[in-house]
PDB file of C-alpha atoms and ligand atoms in Angstrom:
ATOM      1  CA  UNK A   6     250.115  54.644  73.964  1.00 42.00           C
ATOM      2  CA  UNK A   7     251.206  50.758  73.715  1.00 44.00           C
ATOM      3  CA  UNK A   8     247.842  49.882  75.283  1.00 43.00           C
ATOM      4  CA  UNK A   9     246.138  52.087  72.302  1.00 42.00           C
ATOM      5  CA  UNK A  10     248.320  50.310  69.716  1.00 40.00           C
ATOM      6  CA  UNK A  11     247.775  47.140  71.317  1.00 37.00           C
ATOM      7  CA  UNK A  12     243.652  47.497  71.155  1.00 40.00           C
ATOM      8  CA  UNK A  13     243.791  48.666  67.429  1.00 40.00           C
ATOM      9  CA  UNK A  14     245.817  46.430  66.521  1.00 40.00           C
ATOM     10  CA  UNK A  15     243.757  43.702  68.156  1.00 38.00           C
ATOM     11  CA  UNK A  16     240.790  44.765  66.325  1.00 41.00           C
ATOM     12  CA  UNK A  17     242.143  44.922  63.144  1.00 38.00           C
ATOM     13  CA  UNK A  18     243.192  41.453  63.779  1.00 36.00           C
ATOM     14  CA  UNK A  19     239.521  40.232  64.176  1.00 42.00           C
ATOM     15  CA  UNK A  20     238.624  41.774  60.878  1.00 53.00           C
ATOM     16  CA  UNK A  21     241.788  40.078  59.417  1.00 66.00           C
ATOM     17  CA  UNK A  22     243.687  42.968  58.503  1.00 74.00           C
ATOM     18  CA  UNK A  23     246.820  44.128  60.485  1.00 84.00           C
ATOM     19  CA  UNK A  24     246.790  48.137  61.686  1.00 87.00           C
ATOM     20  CA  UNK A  25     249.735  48.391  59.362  1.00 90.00           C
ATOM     21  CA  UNK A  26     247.546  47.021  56.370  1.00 86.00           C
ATOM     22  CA  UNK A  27     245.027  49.209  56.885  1.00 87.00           C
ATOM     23  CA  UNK A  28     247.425  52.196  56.890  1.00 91.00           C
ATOM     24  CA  UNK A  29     248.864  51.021  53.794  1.00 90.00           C
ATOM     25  CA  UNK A  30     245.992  50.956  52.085  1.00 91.00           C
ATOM     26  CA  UNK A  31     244.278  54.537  53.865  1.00 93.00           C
ATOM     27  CA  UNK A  32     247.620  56.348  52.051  1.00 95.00           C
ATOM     28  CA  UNK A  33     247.514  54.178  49.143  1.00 93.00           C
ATOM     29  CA  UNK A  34     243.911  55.811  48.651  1.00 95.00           C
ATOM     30  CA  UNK A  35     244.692  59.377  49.725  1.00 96.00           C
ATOM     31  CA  UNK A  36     246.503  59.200  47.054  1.00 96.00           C
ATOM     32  CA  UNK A  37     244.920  58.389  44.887  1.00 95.00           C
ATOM     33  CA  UNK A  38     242.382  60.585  45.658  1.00 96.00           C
ATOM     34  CA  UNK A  39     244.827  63.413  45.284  1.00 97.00           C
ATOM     35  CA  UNK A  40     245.802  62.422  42.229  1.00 96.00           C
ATOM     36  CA  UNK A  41     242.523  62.516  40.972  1.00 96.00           C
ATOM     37  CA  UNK A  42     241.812  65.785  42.508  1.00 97.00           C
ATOM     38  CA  UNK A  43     244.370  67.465  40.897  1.00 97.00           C
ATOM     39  CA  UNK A  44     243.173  65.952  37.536  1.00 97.00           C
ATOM     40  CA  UNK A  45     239.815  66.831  37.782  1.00 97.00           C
ATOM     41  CA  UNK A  46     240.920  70.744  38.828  1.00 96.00           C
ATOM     42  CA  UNK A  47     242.940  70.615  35.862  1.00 95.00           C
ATOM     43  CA  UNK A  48     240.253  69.101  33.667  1.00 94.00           C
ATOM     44  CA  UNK A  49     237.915  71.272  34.621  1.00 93.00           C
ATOM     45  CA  UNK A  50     239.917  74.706  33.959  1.00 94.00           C
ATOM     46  CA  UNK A  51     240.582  73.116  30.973  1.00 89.00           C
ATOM     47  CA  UNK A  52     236.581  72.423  30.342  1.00 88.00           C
ATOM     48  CA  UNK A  53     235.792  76.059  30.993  1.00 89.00           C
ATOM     49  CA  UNK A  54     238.845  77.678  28.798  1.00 88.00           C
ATOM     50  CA  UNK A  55     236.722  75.724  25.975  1.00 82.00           C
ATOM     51  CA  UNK A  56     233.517  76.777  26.974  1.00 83.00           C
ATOM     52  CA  UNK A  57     234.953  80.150  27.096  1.00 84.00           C
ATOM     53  CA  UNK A  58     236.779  79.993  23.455  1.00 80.00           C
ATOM     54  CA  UNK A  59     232.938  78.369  22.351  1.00 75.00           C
ATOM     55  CA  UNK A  60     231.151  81.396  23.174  1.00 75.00           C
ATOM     56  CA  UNK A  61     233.878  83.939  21.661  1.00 75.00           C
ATOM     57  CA  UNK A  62     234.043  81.972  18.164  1.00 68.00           C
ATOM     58  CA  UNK A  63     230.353  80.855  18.027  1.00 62.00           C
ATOM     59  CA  UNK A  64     229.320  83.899  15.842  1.00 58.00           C
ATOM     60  CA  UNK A  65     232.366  83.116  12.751  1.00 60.00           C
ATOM     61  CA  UNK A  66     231.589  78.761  12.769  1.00 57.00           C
ATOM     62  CA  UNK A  67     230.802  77.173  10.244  1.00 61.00           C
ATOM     63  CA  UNK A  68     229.198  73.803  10.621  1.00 61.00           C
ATOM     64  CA  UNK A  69     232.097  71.412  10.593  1.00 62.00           C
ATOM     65  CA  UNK A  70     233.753  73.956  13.056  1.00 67.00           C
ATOM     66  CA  UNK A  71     231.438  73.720  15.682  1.00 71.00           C
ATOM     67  CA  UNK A  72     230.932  69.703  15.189  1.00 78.00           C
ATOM     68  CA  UNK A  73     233.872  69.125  15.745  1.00 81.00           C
ATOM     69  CA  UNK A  74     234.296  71.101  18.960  1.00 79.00           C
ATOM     70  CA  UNK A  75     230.639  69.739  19.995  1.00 83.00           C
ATOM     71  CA  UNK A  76     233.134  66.327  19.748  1.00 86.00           C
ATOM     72  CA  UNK A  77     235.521  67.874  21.823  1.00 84.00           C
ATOM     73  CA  UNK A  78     233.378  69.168  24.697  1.00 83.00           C
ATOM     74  CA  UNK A  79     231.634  65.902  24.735  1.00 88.00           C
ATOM     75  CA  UNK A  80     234.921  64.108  25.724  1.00 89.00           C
ATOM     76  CA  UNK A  81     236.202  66.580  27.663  1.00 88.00           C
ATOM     77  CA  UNK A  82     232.469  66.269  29.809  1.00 90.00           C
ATOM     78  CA  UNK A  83     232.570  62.557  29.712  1.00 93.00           C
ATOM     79  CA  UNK A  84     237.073  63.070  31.054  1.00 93.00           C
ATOM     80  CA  UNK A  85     234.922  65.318  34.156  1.00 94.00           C
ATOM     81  CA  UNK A  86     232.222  62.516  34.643  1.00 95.00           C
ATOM     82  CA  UNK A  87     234.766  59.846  34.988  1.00 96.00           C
ATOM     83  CA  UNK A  88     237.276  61.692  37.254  1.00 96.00           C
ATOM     84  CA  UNK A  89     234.459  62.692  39.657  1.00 95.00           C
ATOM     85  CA  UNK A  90     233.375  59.396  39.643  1.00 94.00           C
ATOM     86  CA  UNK A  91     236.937  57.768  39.955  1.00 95.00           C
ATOM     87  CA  UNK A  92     237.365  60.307  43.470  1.00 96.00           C
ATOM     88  CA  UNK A  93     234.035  59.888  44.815  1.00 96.00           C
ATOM     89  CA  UNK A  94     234.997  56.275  44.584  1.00 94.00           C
ATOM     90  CA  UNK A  95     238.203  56.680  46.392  1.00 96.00           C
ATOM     91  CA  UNK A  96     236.714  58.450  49.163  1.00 96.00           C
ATOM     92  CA  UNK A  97     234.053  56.332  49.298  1.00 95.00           C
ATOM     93  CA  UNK A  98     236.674  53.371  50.211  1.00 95.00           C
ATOM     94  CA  UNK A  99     238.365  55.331  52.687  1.00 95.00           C
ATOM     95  CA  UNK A 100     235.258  55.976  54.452  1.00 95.00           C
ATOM     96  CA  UNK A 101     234.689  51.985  54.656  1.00 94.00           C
ATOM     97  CA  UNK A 102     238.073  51.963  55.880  1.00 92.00           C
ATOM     98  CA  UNK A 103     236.712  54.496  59.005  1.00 90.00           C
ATOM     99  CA  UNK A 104     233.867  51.687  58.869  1.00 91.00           C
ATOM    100  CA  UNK A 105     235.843  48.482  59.268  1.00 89.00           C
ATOM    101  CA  UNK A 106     233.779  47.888  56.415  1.00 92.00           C
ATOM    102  CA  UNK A 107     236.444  48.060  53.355  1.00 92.00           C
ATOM    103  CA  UNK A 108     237.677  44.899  51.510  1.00 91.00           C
ATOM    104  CA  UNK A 109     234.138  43.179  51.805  1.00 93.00           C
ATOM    105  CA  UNK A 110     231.315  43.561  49.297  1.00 95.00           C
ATOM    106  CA  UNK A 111     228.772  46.333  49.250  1.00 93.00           C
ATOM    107  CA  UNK A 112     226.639  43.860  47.079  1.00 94.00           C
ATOM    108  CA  UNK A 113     227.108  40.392  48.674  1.00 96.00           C
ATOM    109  CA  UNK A 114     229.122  40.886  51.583  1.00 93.00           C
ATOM    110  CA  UNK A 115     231.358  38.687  51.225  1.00 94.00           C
ATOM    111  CA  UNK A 116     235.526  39.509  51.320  1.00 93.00           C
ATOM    112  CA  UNK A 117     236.868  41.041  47.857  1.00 93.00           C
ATOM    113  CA  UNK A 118     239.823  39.234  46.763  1.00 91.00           C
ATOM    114  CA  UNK A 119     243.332  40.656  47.594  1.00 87.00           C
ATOM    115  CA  UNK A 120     244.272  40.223  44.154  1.00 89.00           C
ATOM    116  CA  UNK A 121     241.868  42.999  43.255  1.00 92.00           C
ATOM    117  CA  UNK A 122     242.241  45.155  46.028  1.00 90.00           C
ATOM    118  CA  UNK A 123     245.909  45.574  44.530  1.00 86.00           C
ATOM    119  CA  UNK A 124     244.571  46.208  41.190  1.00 89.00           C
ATOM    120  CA  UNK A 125     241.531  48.563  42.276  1.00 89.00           C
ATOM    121  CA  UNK A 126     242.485  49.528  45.797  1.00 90.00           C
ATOM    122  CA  UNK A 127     239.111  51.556  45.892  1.00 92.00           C
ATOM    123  CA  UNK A 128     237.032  48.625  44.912  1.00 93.00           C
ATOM    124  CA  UNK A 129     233.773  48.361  46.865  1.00 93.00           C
ATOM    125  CA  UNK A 130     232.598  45.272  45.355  1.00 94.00           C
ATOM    126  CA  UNK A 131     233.524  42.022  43.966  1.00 94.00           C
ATOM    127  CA  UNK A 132     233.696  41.384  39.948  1.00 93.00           C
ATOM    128  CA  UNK A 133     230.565  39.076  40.477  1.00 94.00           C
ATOM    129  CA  UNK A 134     228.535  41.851  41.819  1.00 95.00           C
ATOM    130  CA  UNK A 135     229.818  44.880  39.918  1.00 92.00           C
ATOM    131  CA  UNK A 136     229.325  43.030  36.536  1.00 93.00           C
ATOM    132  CA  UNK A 137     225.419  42.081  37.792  1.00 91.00           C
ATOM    133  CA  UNK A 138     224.920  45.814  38.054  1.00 85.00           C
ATOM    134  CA  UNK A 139     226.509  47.043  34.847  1.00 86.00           C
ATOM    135  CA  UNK A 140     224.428  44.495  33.124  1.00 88.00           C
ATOM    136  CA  UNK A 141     221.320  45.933  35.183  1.00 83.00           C
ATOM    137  CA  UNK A 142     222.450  49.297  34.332  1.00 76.00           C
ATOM    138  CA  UNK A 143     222.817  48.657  30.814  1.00 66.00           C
TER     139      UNK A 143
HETATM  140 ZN1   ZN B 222     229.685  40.728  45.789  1.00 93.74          ZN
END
């Protein structure tokens, strides 16, 4: 077991982070992931009691009625899209913890600043890159 330790730990010291680091951040992203698990279950009960209430009232609306609940599904749809997006993002980082790959850029390779690693522990790539593809995206 202390030769184990001793060999993971070594090789987490050629990357530059320490075993302990790397644990730190795998629970700091489980649970995040679980938090965002549990809001997207609840989100998405919540998205299908509306859909639900849609269908049984659609015959009485009148046309600010259903507007406004058009409004209402449209944000609860976009709440879904972001959550899903938010935990597919989490996992994502945890695999490239598996990887050795986490804390360096998917777009440039090069290492993501600590600073926002704290802020946006499932980060996957650095402000320079992520803002050159939402302007491409855009
Ligand atoms: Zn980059």
């Amino acid at each position: 077991m202390l030769v184990n330790g001793a060999v993971i730990t070594g090789k987490g010291a050629a990357k530059g982070r320490t075993t302990e680091e790397i644990e730190q951040i795998r629970s700091i992203l489980r649970g995040r992931f679980d938090d965002l698990n549990a809001e997207y279950e609840t989100a998405l009960a919540e998205n299908h009691k509306l859909r639900l209430v849609e269908i049984g009232d659609a015959a009485g609306d009148d046309q600010a009625d259903s507007g406004s609940k058009t409004a209402e599904r449209d944000a609860a749809t976009s709440l879904l899209r972001t959550l899903l997006d938010r935990r597919t993002q989490a996992e994502h980082a945890m695999q490239r913890l598996d990887d050795g790959t986490y804390g360096n850029c998917e777009g440039c390779s090069n290492p993501i600043p600590v600073e926002r690693l704290e802020v946006f522990p499932s980060a996957t790539s650095c402000v320079h890159c992520k803002s050159n593809r939402e302007r491409r995206a855009s």
